[in-house]
Short mmCIF file of C-alpha atoms in Angstrom, two decimals:
data_model
loop_
_atom_site.label_atom_id
_atom_site.label_comp_id
_atom_site.label_asym_id
_atom_site.label_seq_id
_atom_site.Cartn_x
_atom_site.Cartn_y
_atom_site.Cartn_z
CA UNK A 1 21.09 -3.09 12.78
CA UNK A 2 18.36 -3.41 10.14
CA UNK A 3 18.74 -6.71 8.28
CA UNK A 4 15.31 -6.77 6.67
CA UNK A 5 12.90 -4.05 5.54
CA UNK A 6 9.19 -4.37 4.86
CA UNK A 7 7.61 -1.66 2.73
CA UNK A 8 4.04 -0.54 2.43
CA UNK A 9 3.06 -0.10 -1.24
CA UNK A 10 0.50 2.63 -2.04
CA UNK A 11 1.68 6.01 -0.76
CA UNK A 12 5.13 4.67 0.14
CA UNK A 13 6.64 3.10 -2.98
CA UNK A 14 4.03 3.96 -5.60
CA UNK A 15 1.65 6.80 -6.40
CA UNK A 16 -1.47 4.92 -7.50
CA UNK A 17 -4.08 7.54 -6.65
CA UNK A 18 -5.20 8.40 -10.18
CA UNK A 19 -5.60 4.80 -11.35
CA UNK A 20 -7.55 3.86 -8.22
CA UNK A 21 -9.84 6.88 -8.54
CA UNK A 22 -10.41 6.22 -12.25
CA UNK A 23 -11.28 2.57 -11.60
CA UNK A 24 -13.74 3.50 -8.86
CA UNK A 25 -15.49 6.04 -11.08
CA UNK A 26 -15.66 3.51 -13.91
CA UNK A 27 -17.28 1.09 -11.46
CA UNK A 28 -19.77 3.69 -10.30
CA UNK A 29 -20.66 4.55 -13.90
CA UNK A 30 -21.38 0.90 -14.70
CA UNK A 31 -23.61 0.72 -11.64
CA UNK A 32 -25.51 3.81 -12.75
CA UNK A 33 -24.26 5.82 -9.77
CA UNK A 34 -22.81 9.34 -9.81
CA UNK A 35 -19.04 9.71 -9.98
CA UNK A 36 -17.06 11.03 -7.04
CA UNK A 37 -14.35 13.66 -6.96
CA UNK A 38 -10.94 11.94 -7.27
CA UNK A 39 -9.68 13.63 -4.11
CA UNK A 40 -12.58 12.09 -2.17
CA UNK A 41 -11.80 8.60 -3.46
CA UNK A 42 -8.12 9.10 -2.73
CA UNK A 43 -9.03 9.65 0.91
CA UNK A 44 -10.31 6.05 1.01
CA UNK A 45 -7.02 4.49 -0.13
CA UNK A 46 -4.90 2.40 2.20
CA UNK A 47 -7.28 0.04 3.98
CA UNK A 48 -7.79 -2.55 1.26
CA UNK A 49 -10.01 -3.02 -1.78
CA UNK A 50 -13.17 -3.89 0.15
CA UNK A 51 -13.01 -0.73 2.25
CA UNK A 52 -12.25 1.37 -0.84
CA UNK A 53 -15.30 -0.01 -2.66
CA UNK A 54 -17.66 0.21 0.30
CA UNK A 55 -16.69 3.77 1.15
CA UNK A 56 -16.93 4.81 -2.49
CA UNK A 57 -20.43 3.35 -2.72
CA UNK A 58 -21.44 5.26 0.39
CA UNK A 59 -24.00 4.22 3.01
CA UNK A 60 -26.94 4.51 0.60
CA UNK A 61 -25.52 1.96 -1.83
CA UNK A 62 -23.17 -0.16 0.29
CA UNK A 63 -25.60 -3.07 0.02
CA UNK A 64 -24.51 -3.35 -3.64
CA UNK A 65 -20.97 -4.31 -2.62
CA UNK A 66 -21.27 -7.91 -3.90
CA UNK A 67 -22.24 -6.55 -7.32
CA UNK A 68 -19.67 -3.76 -7.27
CA UNK A 69 -16.56 -5.70 -6.19
CA UNK A 70 -16.02 -7.77 -9.36
CA UNK A 71 -16.73 -4.71 -11.51
CA UNK A 72 -14.08 -2.72 -9.64
CA UNK A 73 -11.54 -5.54 -10.00
CA UNK A 74 -12.21 -5.69 -13.74
CA UNK A 75 -11.86 -1.93 -14.14
CA UNK A 76 -8.73 -1.72 -12.00
CA UNK A 77 -7.11 -4.60 -13.89
CA UNK A 78 -7.51 -2.53 -17.09
CA UNK A 79 -5.80 0.57 -15.76
CA UNK A 80 -3.60 -0.31 -12.76
CA UNK A 81 -0.47 0.70 -14.69
CA UNK A 82 -1.95 3.54 -16.73
CA UNK A 83 -0.80 6.37 -14.44
CA UNK A 84 0.75 4.60 -11.45
CA UNK A 85 4.44 5.33 -10.95
CA UNK A 86 7.23 4.93 -8.44
CA UNK A 87 7.75 8.00 -6.31
CA UNK A 88 10.90 9.91 -7.24
CA UNK A 89 13.93 8.35 -5.59
CA UNK A 90 12.33 4.98 -4.84
CA UNK A 91 14.21 3.20 -7.63
CA UNK A 92 17.52 4.22 -6.01
CA UNK A 93 16.21 3.27 -2.55
CA UNK A 94 15.51 -0.26 -3.80
CA UNK A 95 19.13 -0.59 -4.90
CA UNK A 96 20.38 0.38 -1.43
CA UNK A 97 20.88 -2.10 1.42
CA UNK A 98 19.50 -4.12 3.02
CA UNK A 99 18.87 -6.64 0.26
CA UNK A 100 16.25 -8.49 2.32
CA UNK A 101 13.10 -6.63 1.27
CA UNK A 102 9.39 -7.42 1.24
CA UNK A 103 6.12 -5.62 0.55
CA UNK A 104 3.10 -5.72 2.86
CA UNK A 105 -0.03 -4.13 1.43
CA UNK A 106 -3.76 -4.17 1.98
CA UNK A 107 -4.13 -4.18 -1.82
CA UNK A 108 -4.93 -7.61 -3.34
CA UNK A 109 -1.64 -9.48 -3.66
CA UNK A 110 -2.05 -10.32 -7.34
CA UNK A 111 -2.52 -6.67 -8.23
CA UNK A 112 0.48 -5.68 -6.09
CA UNK A 113 2.79 -8.17 -7.81
CA UNK A 114 1.57 -7.19 -11.26
CA UNK A 115 2.19 -3.52 -10.53
CA UNK A 116 5.70 -4.15 -9.19
CA UNK A 117 6.43 -6.32 -12.24
CA UNK A 118 5.10 -3.68 -14.61
CA UNK A 119 7.22 -0.99 -12.94
CA UNK A 120 10.30 -3.18 -13.25
CA UNK A 121 11.04 -3.61 -9.55
CA UNK A 122 9.47 -6.97 -8.63
CA UNK A 123 12.89 -8.62 -8.33
CA UNK A 124 13.89 -6.15 -5.61
CA UNK A 125 11.63 -8.03 -3.18
CA UNK A 126 11.93 -11.50 -1.67
CA UNK A 127 8.21 -11.60 -0.89
CA UNK A 128 4.96 -9.67 -1.46
CA UNK A 129 1.93 -10.18 0.78
CA UNK A 130 -1.47 -8.73 -0.08
CA UNK A 131 -4.54 -7.98 1.98
CA UNK A 132 -6.39 -10.95 0.50
CA UNK A 133 -3.61 -13.35 1.52
CA UNK A 134 -3.83 -13.02 5.29
CA UNK A 135 -5.14 -10.71 8.00
CA UNK A 136 -4.96 -7.12 6.78
CA UNK A 137 -2.96 -4.40 8.48
CA UNK A 138 -3.03 -3.30 11.28
CA UNK A 139 -2.95 -6.96 12.35
CA UNK A 140 0.69 -7.94 13.02
CA UNK A 141 0.41 -11.30 11.24
CA UNK A 142 1.69 -10.09 7.88
CA UNK A 143 4.78 -8.42 9.33
CA UNK A 144 5.64 -11.49 11.39
CA UNK A 145 5.10 -13.83 8.43
CA UNK A 146 7.32 -11.70 6.21
CA UNK A 147 10.04 -11.54 8.87
CA UNK A 148 10.02 -15.33 8.77
CA UNK A 149 10.22 -15.39 4.98
CA UNK A 150 13.11 -12.95 5.05
CA UNK A 151 14.85 -14.98 7.74
CA UNK A 152 15.12 -12.11 10.23
CA UNK A 153 13.90 -11.60 13.77
CA UNK A 154 11.39 -8.77 14.27
CA UNK A 155 13.96 -6.74 16.21
CA UNK A 156 16.20 -6.88 13.11
CA UNK A 157 13.45 -5.56 10.80
CA UNK A 158 11.84 -2.23 10.04
CA UNK A 159 8.47 -1.37 8.52
CA UNK A 160 8.40 1.66 6.21
CA UNK A 161 5.01 3.22 5.54
CA UNK A 162 3.00 6.38 5.17
CA UNK A 163 -0.11 5.93 7.32
CA UNK A 164 -1.48 5.53 10.82
CA UNK A 165 -2.46 1.97 9.81
CA UNK A 166 1.19 1.19 9.07
CA UNK A 167 2.28 2.70 12.39
CA UNK A 168 -0.30 0.61 14.26
CA UNK A 169 0.88 -2.49 12.40
CA UNK A 170 4.49 -1.91 13.44
CA UNK A 171 3.48 -1.34 17.06
CA UNK A 172 1.37 -4.51 17.09
CA UNK A 173 4.30 -6.51 15.66
CA UNK A 174 6.79 -4.74 17.95
CA UNK A 175 9.14 -3.72 15.18
CA UNK A 176 10.62 -0.33 14.37
CA UNK A 177 8.68 2.01 12.12
CA UNK A 178 9.94 4.59 9.64
CA UNK A 179 7.24 7.02 8.50
CA UNK A 180 7.43 8.69 5.11
CA UNK A 181 5.76 12.04 4.60
CA UNK A 182 5.44 12.07 0.81
CA UNK A 183 2.48 9.67 0.79
CA UNK A 184 -1.17 9.63 1.77
CA UNK A 185 -0.98 9.86 5.56
CA UNK A 186 -1.37 12.93 7.73
CA UNK A 187 1.80 14.16 9.41
CA UNK A 188 0.16 14.43 12.84
CA UNK A 189 -0.82 10.76 12.76
CA UNK A 190 2.81 9.78 12.17
CA UNK A 191 4.40 11.92 14.87
CA UNK A 192 5.16 8.99 17.18
CA UNK A 193 7.09 7.01 14.54
CA UNK A 194 10.61 5.89 15.43
CA UNK A 195 11.92 7.70 12.34
CA UNK A 196 10.33 10.26 10.04
CA UNK A 197 11.65 10.85 6.52
CA UNK A 198 10.83 13.32 3.77
CA UNK A 199 12.60 11.55 0.91
CA UNK A 200 13.64 8.04 -0.15
CA UNK A 201 17.24 9.13 0.31
CA UNK A 202 16.57 9.81 3.97
CA UNK A 203 15.00 6.35 4.32
CA UNK A 204 18.16 4.80 2.84
CA UNK A 205 20.18 6.68 5.44
CA UNK A 206 18.00 5.41 8.28
CA UNK A 207 18.23 1.82 7.05
CA UNK A 208 22.01 2.01 6.88
CA UNK A 209 22.48 3.52 10.33
CA UNK A 210 19.62 2.32 12.55
#
């Protein structure tokens, strides 16, 4: 029985690709560097802000990370809710049991909470843990901490995510993993998940029956 569910954020609950790409290109412009194709930037999403910035700078300019990071944060703060939206069906999923829900993301926690608040779903979660608030995924620490905050044992919880990083996190924490295929991850990398879903409705079904 699943008593508590921990969701990944980007690529699982929200589609934030355009706002992230726009903020990176705004950063690059302020640094006097050429913009990147949005699809290239979107391939860097999911491993935290630092990795996103460093990979967007590229090996030739990665030494400018300390200068770039505060610029990116400023640009993302301006536009994090400009185009970001819940994936279709997620609103209904967050009204379905279990009621013990949390978010674990490699995105900075303050940004994650502001986005959930702006999208009107912050109250659906008992806790939100960002990548700047503890060891980032795939370390198991965040999952185990959130299980404690939800008051459930790991064997009573499930992690729902869209990437190989999420799968590795679940395996490290020894909890069940439900992969979603509408997000950013590649299907082949998710093949060993305990459950694989193509819609939020299917996830709700798994959570009610697993």
